[in-house]
CSV table of C-alpha atoms in Angstrom, one decimal:
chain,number,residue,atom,x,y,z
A,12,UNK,CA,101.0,112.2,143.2
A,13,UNK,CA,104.2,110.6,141.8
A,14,UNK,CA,105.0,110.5,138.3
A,15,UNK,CA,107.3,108.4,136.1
A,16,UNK,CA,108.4,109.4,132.9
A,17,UNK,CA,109.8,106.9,130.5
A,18,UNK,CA,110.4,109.2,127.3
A,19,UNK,CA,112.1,106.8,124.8
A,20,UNK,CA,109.3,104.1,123.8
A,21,UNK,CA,111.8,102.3,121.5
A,22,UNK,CA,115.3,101.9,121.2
A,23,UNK,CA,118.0,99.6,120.0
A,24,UNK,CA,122.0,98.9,120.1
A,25,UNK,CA,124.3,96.6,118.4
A,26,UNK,CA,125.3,93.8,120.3
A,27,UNK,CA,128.3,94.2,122.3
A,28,UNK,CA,128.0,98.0,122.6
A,29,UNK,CA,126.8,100.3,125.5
A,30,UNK,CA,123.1,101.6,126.0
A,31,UNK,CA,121.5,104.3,128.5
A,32,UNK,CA,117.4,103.9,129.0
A,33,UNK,CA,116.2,107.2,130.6
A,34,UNK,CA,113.5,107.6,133.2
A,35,UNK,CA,112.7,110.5,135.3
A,36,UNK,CA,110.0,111.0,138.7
A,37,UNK,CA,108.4,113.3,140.6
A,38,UNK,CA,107.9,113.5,144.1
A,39,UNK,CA,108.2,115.2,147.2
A,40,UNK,CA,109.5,111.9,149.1
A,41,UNK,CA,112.9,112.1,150.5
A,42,UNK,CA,112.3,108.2,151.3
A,43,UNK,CA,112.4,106.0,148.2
A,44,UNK,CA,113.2,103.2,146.1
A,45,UNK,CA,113.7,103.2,142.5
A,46,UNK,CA,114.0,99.9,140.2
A,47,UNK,CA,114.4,99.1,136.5
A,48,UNK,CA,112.4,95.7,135.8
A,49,UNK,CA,112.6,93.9,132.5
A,50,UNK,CA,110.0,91.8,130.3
A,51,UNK,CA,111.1,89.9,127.9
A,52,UNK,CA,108.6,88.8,125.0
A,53,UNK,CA,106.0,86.9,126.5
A,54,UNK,CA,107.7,86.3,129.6
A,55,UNK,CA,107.5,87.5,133.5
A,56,UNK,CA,109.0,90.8,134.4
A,57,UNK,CA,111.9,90.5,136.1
A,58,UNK,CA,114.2,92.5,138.6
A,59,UNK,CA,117.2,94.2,136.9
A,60,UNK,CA,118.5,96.7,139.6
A,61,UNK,CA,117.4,99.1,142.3
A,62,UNK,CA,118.3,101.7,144.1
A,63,UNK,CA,117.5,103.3,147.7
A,64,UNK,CA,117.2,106.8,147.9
A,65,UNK,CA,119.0,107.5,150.6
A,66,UNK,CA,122.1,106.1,149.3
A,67,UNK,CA,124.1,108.3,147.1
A,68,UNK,CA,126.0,105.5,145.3
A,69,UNK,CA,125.0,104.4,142.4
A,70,UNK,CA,123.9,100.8,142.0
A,71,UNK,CA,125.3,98.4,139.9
A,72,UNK,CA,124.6,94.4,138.9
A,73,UNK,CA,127.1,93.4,136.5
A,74,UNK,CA,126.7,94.5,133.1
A,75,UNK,CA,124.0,97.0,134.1
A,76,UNK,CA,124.7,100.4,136.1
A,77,UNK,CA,122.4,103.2,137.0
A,78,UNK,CA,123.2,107.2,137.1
A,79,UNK,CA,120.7,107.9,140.1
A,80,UNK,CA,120.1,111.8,140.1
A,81,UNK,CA,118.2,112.9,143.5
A,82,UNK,CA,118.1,116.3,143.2
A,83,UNK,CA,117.7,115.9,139.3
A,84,UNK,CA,114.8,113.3,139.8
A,85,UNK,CA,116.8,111.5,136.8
A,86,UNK,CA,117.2,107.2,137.6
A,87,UNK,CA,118.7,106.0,134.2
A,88,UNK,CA,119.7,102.5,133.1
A,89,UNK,CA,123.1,101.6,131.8
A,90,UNK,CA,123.6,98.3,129.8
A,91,UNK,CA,127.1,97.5,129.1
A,92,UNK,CA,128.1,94.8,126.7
A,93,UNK,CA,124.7,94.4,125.1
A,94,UNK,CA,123.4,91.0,124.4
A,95,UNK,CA,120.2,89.6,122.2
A,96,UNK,CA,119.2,88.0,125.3
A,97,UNK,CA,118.9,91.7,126.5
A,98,UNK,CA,116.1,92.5,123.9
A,99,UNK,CA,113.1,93.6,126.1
A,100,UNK,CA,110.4,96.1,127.2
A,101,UNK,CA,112.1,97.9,130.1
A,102,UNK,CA,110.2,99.5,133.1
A,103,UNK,CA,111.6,102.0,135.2
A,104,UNK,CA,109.4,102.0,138.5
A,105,UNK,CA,108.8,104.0,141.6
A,106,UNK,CA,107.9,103.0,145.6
A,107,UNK,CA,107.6,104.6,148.6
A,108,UNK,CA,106.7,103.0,152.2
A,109,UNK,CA,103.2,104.2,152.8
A,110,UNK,CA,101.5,104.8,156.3
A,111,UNK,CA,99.0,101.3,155.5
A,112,UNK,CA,102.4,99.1,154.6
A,113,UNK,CA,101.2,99.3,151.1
A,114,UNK,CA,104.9,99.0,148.5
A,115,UNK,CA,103.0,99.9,145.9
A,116,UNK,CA,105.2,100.7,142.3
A,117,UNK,CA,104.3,103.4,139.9
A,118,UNK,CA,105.7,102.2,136.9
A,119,UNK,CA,106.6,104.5,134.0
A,120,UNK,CA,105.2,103.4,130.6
A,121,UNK,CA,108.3,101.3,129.1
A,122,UNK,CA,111.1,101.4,127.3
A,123,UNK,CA,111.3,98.9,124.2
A,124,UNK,CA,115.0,97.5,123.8
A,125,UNK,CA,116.1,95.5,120.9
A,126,UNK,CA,119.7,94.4,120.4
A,127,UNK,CA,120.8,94.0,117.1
A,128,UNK,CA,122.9,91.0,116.1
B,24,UNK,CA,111.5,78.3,145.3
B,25,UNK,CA,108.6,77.7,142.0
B,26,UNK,CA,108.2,81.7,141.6
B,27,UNK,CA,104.8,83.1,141.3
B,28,UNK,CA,102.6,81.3,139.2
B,29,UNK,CA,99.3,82.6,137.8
B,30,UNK,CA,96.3,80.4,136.1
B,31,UNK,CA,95.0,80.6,133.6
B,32,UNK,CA,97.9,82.2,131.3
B,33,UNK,CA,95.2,83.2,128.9
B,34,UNK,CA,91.2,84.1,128.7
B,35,UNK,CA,89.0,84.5,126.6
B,36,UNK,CA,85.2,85.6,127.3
B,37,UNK,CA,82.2,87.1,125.7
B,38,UNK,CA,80.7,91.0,127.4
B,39,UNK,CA,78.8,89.9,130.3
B,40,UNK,CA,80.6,86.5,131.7
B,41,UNK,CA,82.3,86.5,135.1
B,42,UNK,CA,85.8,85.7,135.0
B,43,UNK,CA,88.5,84.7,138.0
B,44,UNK,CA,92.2,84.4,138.1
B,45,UNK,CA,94.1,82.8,140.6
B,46,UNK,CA,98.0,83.7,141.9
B,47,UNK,CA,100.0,81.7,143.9
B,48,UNK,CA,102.9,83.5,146.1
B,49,UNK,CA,106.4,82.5,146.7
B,50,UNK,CA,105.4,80.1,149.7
B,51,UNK,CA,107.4,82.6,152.6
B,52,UNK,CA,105.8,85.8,151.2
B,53,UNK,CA,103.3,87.5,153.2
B,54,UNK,CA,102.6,90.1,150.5
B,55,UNK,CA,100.6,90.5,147.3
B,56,UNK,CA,99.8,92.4,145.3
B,57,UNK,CA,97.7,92.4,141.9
B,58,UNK,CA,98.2,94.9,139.2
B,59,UNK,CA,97.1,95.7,135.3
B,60,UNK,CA,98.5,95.9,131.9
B,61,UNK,CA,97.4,97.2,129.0
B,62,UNK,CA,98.9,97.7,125.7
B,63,UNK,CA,101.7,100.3,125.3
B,64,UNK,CA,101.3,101.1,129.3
B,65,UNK,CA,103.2,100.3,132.1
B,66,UNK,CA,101.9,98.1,135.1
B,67,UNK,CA,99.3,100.1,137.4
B,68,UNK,CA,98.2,98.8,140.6
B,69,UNK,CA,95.3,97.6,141.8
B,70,UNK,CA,95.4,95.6,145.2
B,71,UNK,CA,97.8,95.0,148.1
B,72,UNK,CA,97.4,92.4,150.7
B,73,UNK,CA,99.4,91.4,153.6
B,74,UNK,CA,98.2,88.2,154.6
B,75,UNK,CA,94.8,87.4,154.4
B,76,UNK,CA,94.0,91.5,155.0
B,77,UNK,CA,93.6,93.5,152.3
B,78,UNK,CA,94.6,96.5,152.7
B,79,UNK,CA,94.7,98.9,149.8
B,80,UNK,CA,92.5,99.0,146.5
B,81,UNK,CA,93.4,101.3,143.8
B,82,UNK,CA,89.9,103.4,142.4
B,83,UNK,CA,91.1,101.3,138.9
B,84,UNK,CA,89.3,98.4,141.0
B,85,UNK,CA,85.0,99.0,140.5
B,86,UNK,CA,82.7,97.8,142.1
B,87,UNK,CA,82.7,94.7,139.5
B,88,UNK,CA,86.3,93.8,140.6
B,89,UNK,CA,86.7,91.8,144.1
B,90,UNK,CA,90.4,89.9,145.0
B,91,UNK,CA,90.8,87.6,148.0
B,92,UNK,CA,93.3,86.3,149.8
B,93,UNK,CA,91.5,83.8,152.3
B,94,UNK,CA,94.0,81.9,153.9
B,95,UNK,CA,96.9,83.8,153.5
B,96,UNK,CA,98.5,82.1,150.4
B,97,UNK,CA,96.6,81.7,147.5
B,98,UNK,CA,94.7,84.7,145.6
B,99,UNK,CA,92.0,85.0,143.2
B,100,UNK,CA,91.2,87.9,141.4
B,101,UNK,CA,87.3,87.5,140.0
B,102,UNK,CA,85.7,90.3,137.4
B,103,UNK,CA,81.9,90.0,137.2
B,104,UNK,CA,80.0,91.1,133.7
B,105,UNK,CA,83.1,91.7,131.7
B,106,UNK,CA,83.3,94.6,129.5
B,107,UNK,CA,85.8,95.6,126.4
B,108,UNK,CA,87.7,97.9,128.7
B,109,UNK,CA,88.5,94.9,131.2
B,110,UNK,CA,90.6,93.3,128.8
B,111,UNK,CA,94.1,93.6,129.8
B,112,UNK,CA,96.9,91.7,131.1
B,113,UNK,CA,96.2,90.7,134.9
B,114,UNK,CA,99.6,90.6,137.1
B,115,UNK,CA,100.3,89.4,140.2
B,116,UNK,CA,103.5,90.2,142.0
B,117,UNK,CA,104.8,88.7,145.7
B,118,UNK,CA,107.1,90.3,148.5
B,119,UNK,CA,108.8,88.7,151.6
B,120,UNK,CA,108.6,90.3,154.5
B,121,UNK,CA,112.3,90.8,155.2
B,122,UNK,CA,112.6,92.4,151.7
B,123,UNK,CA,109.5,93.8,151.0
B,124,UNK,CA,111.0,97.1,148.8
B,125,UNK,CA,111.6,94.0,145.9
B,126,UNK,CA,108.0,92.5,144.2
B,127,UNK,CA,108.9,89.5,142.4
B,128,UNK,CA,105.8,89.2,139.4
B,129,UNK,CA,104.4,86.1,137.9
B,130,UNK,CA,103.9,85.7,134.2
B,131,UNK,CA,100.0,87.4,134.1
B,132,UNK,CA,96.7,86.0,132.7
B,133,UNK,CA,96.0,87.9,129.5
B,134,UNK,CA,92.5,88.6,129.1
B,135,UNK,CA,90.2,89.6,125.9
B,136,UNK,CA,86.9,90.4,126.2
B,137,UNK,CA,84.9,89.7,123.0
């Protein structure tokens, strides 16, 4: 079964400066897509970024970058430019296309971000 | 485009009381998909359907646990005799079928179970 591993429960940066959130999988897929959703206090988790296995570059969405490892099973998040309105819980998630058409995401257990004014 | 929208935001109910949630899609997507949340975890899924079908449960979902999607837009999510352990946050998440990898998620019904 696939895991994700979100190791750093907390963390925060000053605003303005440069942050990496770390998350890691397992599987034995070689088809897969990878995403980093956020969720700000009391609000709807949103899409940040994703990334399709199959490609080798990495993805990036303005101020946010990732450093997608395959063979490492490493898919970390890079804000640049921190801002407060970054301040968030941060899941790293998993999917693969099933047989049933099922996307299902394993997510990881979050990352808590706070920018610091 | 309105997003996914979920009633009621909040619950509360005493051990024992039924309980349904309701989630409405982005209006073009043909899947849905419910999932849980409880404190300090990340989401874990529990349903997927596309359409009306459902087609995947998760063992999370007992045998007190039953979703429907009867006409293809609309879900409801109903819990029968609540218990302590079924109080969570209750998510439900929408994808189109020409970009199905992306789930966009509404903003969940939080339930607490006295």
């Amino acid at each position: 079964a696939q895991t994700v591993t979100q190791s750093q429960p907390e963390m925060s940066v000053q605003e303005a400066e440069t942050v990496t959130l770390s998350c890691t999988y397992d599987t034995s897929e070689n088809n897969y897509y990878l995403f980093w959703y956020k969720q700000p206090p009391s609000r709807q988790m949103i899409l940040v970024i994703r990334q399709e296995a199959y490609k080798q570059q990495n993805a990036t969405e303005n101020r946010f970058s990732v450093n997608f490892q395959k063979a490492a099973k490493s898919f970390s998040l890079k804000i640049s430019d921190s801002q407060l309105g970054d301040t968030a819980m941060y899941f790293c998630a998993f999917m693969k296309p099933s047989t049933s058409g099922t996307y299902k995401y394993i997510f990881g257990t979050g990352t808590r971000l706070k920018v610091l004014a | 485009d309105t997003g996914v929208s979920q009633n009621p935001r909040h619950k509360i109910t005493k051990r024992g009381q039924n309980v349904t949630f309701r989630c409405d899609p982005i209006s073009e997507h043909n899947r849905l998909y419910w999932y849980r949340q409880t404190l300090g975890q990340g989401p874990e899924f529990l349903t997927y359907f596309q359409n009306e079908a459902q087609l995947e449960k998760s063992r999370l979902l007992s045998d007190r646990f039953s979703a429907e999607r009867p006409k293809g837009s609309f879900s409801t999510l109903e819990i029968q005799r609540t218990e302590q352990g079924d109080s969570a946050m209750y998510l439900c998440a929408s994808s189109s079928p020409r970009g199905h990898e992306t789930q966009y998620f509404g903003p969940g019904t939080r339930l607490l179970v006295l």
